[in-house]
N, CA, C and O of each residue as an XYZ file, in Angstrom:
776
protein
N       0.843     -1.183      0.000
C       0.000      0.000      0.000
C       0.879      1.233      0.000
O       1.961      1.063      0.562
N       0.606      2.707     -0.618
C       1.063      3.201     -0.488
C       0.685      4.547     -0.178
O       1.087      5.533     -0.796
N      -0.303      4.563      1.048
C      -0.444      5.143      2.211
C      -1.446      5.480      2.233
O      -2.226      4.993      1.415
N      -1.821      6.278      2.989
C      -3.532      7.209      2.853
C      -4.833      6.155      3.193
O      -6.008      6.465      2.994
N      -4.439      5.014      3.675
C      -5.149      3.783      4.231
C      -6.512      4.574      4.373
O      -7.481      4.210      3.706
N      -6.610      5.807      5.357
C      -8.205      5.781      5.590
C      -7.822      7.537      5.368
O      -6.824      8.133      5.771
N      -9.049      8.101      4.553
C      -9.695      9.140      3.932
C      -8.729      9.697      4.889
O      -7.564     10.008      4.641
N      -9.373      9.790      6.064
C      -9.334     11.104      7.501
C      -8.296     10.621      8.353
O      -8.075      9.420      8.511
N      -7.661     11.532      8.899
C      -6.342     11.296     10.075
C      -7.486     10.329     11.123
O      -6.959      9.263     11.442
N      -8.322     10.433     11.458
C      -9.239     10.011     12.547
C     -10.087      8.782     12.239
O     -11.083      8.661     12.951
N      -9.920      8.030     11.493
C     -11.079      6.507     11.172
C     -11.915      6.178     12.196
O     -11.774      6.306     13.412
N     -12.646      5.816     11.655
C     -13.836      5.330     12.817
C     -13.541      3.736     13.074
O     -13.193      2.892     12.247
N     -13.820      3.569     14.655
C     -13.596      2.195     14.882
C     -13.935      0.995     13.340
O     -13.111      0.296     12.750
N     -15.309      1.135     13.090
C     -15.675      0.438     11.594
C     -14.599      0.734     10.723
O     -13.945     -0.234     10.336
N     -14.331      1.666     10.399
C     -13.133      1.568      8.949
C     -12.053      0.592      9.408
O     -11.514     -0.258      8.699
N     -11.841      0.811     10.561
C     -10.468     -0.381     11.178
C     -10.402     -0.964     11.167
O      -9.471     -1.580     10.650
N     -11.907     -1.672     12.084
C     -12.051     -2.995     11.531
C     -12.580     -3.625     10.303
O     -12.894     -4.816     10.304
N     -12.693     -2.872      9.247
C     -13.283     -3.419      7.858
C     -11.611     -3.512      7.179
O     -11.479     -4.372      6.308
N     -10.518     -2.792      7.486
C      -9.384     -2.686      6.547
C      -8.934     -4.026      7.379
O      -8.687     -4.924      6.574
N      -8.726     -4.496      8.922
C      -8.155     -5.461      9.574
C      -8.752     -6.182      8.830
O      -7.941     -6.885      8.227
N     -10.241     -6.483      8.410
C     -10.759     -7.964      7.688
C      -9.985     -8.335      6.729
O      -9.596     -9.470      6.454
N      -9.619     -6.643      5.864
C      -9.506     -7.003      4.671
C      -8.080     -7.847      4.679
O      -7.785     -8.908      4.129
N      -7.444     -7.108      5.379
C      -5.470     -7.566      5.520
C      -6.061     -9.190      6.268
O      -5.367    -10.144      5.916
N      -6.954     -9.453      6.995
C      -6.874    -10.935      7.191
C      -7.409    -12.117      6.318
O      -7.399    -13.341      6.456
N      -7.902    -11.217      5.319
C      -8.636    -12.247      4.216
C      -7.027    -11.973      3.159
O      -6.420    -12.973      2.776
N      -6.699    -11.082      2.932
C      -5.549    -10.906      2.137
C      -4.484    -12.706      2.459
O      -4.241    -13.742      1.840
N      -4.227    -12.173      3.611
C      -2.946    -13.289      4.230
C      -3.516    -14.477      4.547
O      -2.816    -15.459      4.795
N      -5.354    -14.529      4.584
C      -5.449    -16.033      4.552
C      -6.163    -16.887      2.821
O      -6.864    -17.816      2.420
N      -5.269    -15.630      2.315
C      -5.654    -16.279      0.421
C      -4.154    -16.581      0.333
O      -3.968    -17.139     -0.749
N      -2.810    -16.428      1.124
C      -1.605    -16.446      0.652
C      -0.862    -15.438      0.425
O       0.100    -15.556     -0.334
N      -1.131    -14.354      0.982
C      -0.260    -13.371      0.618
C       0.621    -13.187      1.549
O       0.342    -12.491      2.525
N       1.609    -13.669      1.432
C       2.460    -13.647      2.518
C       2.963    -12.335      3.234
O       3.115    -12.176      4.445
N       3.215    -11.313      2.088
C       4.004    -10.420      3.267
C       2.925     -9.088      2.818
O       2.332     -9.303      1.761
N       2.621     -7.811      3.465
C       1.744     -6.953      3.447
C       2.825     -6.023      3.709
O       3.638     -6.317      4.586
N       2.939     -4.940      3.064
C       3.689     -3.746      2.930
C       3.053     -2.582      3.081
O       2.060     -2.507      2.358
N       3.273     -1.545      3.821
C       2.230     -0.596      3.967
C       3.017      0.656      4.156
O       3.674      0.504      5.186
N       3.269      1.930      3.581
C       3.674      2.986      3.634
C       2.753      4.236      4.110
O       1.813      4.586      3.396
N       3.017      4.848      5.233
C       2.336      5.654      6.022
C       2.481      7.093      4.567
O       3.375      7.369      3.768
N       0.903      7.757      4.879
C       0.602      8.590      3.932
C       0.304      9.762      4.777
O       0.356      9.658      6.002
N      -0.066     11.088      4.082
C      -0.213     12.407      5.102
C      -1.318     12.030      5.853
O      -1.565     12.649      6.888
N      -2.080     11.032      5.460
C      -3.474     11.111      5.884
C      -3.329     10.124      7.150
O      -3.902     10.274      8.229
N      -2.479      9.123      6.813
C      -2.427      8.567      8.058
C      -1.636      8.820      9.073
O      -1.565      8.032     10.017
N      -0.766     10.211      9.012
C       0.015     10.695     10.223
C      -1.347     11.742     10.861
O      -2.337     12.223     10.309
N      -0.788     11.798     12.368
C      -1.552     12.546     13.557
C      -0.499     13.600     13.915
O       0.493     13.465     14.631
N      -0.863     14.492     13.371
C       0.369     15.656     13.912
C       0.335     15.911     15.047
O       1.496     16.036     15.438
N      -0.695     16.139     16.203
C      -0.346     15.984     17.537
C       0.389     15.121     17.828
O       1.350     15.699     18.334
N       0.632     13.707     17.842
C       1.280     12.712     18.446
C       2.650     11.915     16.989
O       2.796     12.241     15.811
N       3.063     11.307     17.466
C       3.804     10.059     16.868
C       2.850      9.352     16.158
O       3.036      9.318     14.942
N       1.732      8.693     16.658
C       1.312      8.020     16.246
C       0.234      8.005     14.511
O      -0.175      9.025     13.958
N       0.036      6.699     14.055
C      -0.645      7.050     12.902
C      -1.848      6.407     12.693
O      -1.972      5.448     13.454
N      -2.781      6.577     11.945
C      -3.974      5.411     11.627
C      -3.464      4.131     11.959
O      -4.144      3.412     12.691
N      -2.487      3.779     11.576
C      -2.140      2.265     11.404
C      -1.486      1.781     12.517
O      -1.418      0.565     12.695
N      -0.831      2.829     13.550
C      -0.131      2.272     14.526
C      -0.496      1.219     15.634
O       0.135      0.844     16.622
N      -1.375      0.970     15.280
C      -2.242     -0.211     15.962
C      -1.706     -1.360     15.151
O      -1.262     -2.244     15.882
N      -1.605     -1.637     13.785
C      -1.067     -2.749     13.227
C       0.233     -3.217     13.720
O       0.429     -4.403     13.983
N       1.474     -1.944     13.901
C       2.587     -1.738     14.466
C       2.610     -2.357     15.113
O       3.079     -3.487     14.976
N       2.118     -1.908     16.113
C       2.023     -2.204     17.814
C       1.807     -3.593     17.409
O       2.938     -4.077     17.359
N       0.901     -4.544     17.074
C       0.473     -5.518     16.834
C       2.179     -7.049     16.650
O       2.354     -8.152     17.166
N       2.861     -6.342     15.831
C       3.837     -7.283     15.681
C       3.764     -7.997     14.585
O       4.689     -8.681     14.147
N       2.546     -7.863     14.029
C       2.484     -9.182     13.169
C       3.421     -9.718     12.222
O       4.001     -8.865     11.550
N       3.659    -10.692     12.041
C       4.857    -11.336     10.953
C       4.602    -11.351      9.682
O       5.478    -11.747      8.913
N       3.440    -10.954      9.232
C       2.912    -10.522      7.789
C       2.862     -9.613      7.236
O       3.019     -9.557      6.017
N       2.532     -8.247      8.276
C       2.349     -7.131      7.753
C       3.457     -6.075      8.269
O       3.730     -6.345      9.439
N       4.096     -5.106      7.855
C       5.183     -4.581      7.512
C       4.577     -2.681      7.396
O       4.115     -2.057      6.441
N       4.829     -2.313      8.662
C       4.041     -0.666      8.510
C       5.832      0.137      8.427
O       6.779     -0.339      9.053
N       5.925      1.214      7.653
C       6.912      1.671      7.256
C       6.641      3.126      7.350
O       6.209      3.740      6.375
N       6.938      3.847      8.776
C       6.481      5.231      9.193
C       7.639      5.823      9.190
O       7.572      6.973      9.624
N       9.007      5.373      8.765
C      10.366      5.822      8.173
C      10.895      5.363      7.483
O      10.384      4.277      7.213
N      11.962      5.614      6.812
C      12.647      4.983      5.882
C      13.000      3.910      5.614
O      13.889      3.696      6.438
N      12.906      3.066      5.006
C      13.051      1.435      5.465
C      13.488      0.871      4.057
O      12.693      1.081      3.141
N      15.044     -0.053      3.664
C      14.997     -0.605      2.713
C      14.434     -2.451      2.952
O      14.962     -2.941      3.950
N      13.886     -3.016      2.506
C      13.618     -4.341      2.658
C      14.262     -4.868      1.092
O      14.111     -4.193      0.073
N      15.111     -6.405      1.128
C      15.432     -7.565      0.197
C      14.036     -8.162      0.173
O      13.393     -8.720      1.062
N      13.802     -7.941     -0.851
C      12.333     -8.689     -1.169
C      12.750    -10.185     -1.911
O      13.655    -10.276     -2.741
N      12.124    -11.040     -1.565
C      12.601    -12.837     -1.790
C      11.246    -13.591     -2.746
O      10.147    -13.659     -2.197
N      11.355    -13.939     -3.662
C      10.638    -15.152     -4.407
C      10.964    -16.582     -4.385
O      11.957    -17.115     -4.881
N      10.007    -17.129     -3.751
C      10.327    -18.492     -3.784
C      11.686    -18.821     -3.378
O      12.434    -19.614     -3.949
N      11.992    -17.967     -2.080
C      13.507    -17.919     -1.190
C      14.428    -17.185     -2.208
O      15.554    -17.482     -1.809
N      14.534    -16.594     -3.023
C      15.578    -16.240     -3.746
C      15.460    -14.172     -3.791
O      14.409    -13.536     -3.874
N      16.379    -13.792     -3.736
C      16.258    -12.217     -3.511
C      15.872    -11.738     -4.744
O      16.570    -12.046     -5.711
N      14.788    -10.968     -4.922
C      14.607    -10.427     -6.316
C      15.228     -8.909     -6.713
O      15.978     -8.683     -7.662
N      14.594     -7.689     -5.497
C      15.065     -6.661     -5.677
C      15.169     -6.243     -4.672
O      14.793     -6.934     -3.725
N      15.696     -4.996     -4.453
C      15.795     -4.158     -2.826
C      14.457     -3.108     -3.051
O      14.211     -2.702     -4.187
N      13.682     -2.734     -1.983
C      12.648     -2.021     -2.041
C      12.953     -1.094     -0.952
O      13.265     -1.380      0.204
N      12.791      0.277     -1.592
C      13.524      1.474     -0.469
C      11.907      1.465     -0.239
O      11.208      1.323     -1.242
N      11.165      1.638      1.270
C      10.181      2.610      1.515
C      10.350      3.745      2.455
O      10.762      3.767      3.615
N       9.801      4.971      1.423
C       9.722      6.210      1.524
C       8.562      7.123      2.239
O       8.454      8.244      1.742
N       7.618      6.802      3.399
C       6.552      7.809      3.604
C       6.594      8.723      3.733
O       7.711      9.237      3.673
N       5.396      9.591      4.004
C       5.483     10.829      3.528
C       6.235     11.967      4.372
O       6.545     11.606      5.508
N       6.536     13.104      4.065
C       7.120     13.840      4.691
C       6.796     15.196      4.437
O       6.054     15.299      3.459
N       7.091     16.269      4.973
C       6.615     17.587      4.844
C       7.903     18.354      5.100
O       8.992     17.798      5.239
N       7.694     19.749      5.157
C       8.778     20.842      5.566
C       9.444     20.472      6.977
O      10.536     20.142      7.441
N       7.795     20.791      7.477
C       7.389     20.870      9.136
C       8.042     19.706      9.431
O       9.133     19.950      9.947
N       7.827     18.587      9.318
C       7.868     17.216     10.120
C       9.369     16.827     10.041
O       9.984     16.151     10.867
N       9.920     17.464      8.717
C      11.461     17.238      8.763
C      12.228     18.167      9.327
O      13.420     18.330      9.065
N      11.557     18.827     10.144
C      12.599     19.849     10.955
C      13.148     21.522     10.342
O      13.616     22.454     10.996
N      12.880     21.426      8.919
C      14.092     21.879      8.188
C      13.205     23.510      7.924
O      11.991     23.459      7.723
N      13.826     24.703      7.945
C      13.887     25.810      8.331
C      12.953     26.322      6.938
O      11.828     26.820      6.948
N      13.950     25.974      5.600
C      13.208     25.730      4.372
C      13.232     25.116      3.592
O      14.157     24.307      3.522
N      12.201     25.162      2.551
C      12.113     24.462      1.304
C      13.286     23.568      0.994
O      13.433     22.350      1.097
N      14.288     24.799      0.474
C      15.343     23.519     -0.050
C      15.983     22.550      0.491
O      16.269     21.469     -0.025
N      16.339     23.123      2.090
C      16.799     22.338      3.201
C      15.837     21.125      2.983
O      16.407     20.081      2.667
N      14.201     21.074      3.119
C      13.778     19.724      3.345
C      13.945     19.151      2.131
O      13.561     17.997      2.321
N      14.309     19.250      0.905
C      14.015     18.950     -0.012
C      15.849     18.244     -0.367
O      15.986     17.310     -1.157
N      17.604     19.160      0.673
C      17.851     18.213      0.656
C      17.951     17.089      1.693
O      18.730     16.169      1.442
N      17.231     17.064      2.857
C      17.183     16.236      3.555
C      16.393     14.799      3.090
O      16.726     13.777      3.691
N      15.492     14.718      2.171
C      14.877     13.797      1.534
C      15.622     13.426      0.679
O      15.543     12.230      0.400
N      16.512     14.167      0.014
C      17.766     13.674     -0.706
C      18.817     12.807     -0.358
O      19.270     11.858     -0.997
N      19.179     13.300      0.851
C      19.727     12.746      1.916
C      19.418     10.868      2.868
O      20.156      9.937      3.189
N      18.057     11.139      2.968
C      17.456     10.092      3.463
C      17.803      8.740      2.245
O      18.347      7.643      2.370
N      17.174      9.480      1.050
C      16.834      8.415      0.429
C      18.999      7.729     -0.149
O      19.501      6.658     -0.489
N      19.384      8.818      0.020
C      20.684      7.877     -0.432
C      21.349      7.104      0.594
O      22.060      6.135      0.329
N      21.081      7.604      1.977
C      21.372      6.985      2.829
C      20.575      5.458      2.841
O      21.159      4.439      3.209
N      19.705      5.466      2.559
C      19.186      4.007      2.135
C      20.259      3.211      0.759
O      20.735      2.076      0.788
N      20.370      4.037     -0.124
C      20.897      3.459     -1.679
C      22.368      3.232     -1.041
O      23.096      2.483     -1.693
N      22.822      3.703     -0.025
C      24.466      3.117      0.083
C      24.381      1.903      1.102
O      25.293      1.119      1.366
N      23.035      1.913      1.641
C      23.124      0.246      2.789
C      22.827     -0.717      1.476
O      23.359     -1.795      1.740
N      22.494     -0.753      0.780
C      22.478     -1.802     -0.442
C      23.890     -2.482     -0.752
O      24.839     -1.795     -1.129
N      23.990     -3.950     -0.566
C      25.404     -4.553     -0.931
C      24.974     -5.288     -2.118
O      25.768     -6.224     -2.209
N      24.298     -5.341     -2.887
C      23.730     -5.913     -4.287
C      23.590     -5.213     -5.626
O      23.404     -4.009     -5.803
N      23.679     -5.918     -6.301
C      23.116     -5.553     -7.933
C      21.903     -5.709     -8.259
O      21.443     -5.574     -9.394
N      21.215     -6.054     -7.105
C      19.618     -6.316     -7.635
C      18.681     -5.181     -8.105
O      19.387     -4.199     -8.336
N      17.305     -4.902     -8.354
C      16.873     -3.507     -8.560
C      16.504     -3.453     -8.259
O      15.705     -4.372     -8.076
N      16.349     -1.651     -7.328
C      16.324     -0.791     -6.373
C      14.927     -0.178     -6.949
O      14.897     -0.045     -8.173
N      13.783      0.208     -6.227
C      12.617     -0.250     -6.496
C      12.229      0.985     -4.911
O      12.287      0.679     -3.720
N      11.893      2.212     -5.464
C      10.790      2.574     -3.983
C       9.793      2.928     -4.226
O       9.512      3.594     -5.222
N       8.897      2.498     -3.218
C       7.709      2.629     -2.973
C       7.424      3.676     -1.434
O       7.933      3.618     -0.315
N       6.256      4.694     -2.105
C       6.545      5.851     -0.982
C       5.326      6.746     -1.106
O       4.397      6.209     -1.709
N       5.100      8.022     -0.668
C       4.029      8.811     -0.898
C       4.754     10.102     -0.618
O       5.135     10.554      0.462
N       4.882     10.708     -2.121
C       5.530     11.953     -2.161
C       5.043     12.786     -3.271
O       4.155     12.091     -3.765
N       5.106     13.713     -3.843
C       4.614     14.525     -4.702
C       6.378     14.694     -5.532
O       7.396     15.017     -4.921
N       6.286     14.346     -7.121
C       7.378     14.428     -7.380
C       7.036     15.068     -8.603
O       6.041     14.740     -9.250
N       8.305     16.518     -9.153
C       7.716     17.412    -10.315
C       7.630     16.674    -11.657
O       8.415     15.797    -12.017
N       6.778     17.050    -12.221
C       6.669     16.415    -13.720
C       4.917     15.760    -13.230
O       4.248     15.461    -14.220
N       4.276     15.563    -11.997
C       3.035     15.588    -11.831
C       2.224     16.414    -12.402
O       2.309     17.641    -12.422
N       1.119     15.483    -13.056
C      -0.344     16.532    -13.245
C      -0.875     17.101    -12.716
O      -1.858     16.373    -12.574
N      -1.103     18.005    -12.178
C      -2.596     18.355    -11.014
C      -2.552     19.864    -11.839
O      -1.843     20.408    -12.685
N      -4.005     20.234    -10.884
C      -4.310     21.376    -10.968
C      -3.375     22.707    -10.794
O      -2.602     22.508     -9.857
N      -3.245     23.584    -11.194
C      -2.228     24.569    -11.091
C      -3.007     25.073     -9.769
O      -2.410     25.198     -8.699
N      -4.311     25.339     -9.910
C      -4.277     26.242     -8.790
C      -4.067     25.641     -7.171
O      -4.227     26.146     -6.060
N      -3.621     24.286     -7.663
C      -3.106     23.423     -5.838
C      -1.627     23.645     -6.280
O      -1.197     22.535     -5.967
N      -0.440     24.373     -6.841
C       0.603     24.298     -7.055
C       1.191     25.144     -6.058
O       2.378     25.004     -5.765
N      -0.081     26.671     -5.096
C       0.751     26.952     -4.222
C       0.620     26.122     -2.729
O       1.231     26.607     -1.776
N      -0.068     25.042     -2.553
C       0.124     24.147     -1.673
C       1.723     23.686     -1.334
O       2.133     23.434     -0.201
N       2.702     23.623     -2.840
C       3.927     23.158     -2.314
C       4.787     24.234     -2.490
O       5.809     24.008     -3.138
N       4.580     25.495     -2.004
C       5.622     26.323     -2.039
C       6.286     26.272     -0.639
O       7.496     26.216     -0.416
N       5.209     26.303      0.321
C       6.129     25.934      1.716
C       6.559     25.483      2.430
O       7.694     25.668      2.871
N       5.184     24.208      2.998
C       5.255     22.544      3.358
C       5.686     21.275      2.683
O       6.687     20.559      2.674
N       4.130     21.313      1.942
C       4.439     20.411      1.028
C       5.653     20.552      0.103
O       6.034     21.589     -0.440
N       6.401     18.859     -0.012
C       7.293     19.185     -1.156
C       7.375     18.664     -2.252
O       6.757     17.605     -2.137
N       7.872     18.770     -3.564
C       8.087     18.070     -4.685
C       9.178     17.769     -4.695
O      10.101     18.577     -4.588
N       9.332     16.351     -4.845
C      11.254     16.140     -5.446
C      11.515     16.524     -6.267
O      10.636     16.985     -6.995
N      12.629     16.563     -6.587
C      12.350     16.679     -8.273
C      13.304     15.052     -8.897
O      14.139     14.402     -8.268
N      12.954     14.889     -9.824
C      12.976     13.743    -10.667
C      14.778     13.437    -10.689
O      15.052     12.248    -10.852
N      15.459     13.974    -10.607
C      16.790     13.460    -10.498
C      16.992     12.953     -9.141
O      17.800     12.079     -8.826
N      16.452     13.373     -8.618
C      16.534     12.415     -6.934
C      16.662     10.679     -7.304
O      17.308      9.868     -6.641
N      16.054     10.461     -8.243
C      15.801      9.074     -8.467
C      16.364      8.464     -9.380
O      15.921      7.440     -9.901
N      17.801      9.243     -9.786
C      18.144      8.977    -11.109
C      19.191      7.429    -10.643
O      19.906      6.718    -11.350
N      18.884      7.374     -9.266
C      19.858      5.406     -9.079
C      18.858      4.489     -8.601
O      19.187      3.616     -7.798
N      17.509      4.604     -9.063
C      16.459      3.921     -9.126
C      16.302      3.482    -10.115
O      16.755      3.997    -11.137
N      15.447      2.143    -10.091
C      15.202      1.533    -11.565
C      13.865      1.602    -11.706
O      13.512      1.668    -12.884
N      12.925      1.610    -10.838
C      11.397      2.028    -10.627
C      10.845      2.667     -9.393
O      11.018      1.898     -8.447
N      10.215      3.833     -9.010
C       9.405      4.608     -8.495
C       8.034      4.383     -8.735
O       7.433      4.740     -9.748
N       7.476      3.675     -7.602
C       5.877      3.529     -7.558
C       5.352      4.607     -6.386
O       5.409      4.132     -5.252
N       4.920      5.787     -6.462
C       3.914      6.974     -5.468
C       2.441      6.539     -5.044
O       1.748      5.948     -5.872
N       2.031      6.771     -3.985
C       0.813      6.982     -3.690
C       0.930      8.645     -3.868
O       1.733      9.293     -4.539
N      -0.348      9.159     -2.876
C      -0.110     10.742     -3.104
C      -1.165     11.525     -3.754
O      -1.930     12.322     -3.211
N      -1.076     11.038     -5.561
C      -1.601     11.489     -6.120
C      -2.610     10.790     -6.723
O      -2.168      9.960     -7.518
N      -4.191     10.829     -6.614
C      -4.817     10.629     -6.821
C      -5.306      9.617     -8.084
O      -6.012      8.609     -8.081
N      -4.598     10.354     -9.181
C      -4.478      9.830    -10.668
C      -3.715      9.161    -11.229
O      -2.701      9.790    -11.531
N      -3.712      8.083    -11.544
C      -2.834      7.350    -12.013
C      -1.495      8.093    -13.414
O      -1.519      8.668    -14.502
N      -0.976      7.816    -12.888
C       0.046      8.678    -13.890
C       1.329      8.512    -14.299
O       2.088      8.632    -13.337
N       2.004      8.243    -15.512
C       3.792      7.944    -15.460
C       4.252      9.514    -15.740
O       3.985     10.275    -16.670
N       4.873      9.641    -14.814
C       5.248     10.982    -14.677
C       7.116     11.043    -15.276
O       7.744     12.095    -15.389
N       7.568      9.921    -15.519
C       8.699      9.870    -16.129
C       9.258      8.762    -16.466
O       9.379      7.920    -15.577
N       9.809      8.411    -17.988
C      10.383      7.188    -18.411
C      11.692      6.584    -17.776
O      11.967      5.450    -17.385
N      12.473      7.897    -17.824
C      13.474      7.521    -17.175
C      14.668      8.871    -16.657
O      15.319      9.760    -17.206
N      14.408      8.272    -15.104
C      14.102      7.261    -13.932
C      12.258      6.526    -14.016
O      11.238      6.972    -13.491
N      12.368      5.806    -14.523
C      10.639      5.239    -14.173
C      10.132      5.548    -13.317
O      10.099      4.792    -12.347
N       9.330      7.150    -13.271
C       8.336      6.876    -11.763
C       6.890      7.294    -12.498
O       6.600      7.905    -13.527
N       6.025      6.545    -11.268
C       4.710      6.360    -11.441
C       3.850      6.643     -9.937
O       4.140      6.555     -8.744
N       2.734      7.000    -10.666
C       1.451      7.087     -9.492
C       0.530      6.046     -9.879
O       0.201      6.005    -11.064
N       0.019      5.127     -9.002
C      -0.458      4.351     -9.247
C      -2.361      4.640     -8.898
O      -3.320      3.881     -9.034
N      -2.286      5.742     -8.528
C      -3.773      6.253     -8.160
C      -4.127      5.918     -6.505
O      -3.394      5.642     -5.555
N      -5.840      6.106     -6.660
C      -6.627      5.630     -5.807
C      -7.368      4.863     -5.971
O      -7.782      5.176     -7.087
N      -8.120      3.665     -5.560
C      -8.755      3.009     -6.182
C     -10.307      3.754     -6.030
O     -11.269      3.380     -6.701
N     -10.362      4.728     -5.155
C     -11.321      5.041     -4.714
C     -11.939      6.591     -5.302
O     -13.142      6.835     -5.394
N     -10.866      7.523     -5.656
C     -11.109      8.473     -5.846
C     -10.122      8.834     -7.357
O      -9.057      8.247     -7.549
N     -10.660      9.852     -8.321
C     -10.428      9.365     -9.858
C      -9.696     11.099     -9.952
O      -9.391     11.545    -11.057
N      -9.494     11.901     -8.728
C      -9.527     13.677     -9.375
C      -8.159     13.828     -8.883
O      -7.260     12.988     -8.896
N      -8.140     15.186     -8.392
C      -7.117     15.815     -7.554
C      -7.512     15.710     -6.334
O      -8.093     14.759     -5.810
N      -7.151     16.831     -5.822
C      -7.040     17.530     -4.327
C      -8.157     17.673     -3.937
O      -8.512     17.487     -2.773
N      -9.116     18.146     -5.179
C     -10.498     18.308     -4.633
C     -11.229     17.762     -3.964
O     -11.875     18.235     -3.029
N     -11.214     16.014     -4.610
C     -12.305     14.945     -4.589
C     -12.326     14.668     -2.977
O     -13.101     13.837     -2.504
């Protein structure tokens, strides 16, 4: 998953337990491992905690909540296929950083600090929820990322072999190469608006 699990920072007991069904019908069809990348929607800016931190807390050996940076060796049929950086989301605010460019290179930062723990040739593959330039949207949500919100920009990813985003609503390949993509919502088809 790649983040934004429930609409509202606040889910109602029911949404929780309708997404827990779903992750337990998931892992009892075979899906072995559940990947989940924390989205703006599922951070609580009062606290640490997120929508999902209940799964966390939980332990489970299936499911995999990623509220920082995290590279995982992903395995087929025991054999390593690729390295998967996960990336959730981040803001100005939440990264500390005074401004814009500062957070913008601290996400720079993060993410290579992941690309140098890699001891393989396999391909490097993140999955994350970020707003990265060369996106569609509406112009008039473009001053949303002048201060908080940020956009990478597309060379950030130039030692990636694929970029999969939540984030943005619309499904979208926002660049051949470095390959990154938005894979949508399943739920909602617009922008910012919907």
């Amino acid at each position: 998953f790649t983040g934004d699990i429930f609409e509202h920072r606040y889910p109602s007991i029911v949404q929780q337990k309708m997404f827990s069904q779903a992750l337990h019908y998931a892992i009892s069809k075979g899906i072995e491992r559940i990947h989940i990348v924390v989205g703006n929607h599922d951070q609580q800016r009062a606290n640490t905690t997120t929508t999902i931190s209940y799964l966390k807390e939980l332990n489970l050996p299936n499911i995999r909540i990623y509220d920082e940076f995290k590279t995982e060796l992903i395995h087929a049929s025991g054999i390593p296929i690729a390295n998967i950086i996960f990336m959730p989301y981040r803001d100005r605010m939440w990264l500390g950083a005074e401004t814009y460019s500062g957070a913008i290179n601290i996400m720079r930062e993060l993410l290579n600090n992941q690309i140098s723990f890699i001891e393989n040739n396999l391909p490097k593959i993140v999955i994350g929820h970020m707003t990265i330039e060369g996106t569609l949207f509406d112009e008039e949500y473009r001053e949303l990322y002048s201060e908080n919100q940020l956009m990478l920009p597309v060379d950030m990813f130039e030692n990636i072999n694929v970029t999969v985003m939540g984030h943005i609503h619309k499904p979208e390949v926002v660049s051949q190469n470095p390959y990154i993509a938005y894979v949508g919502s399943m739920e909602k088809r617009g922008g910012f608006e919907d």
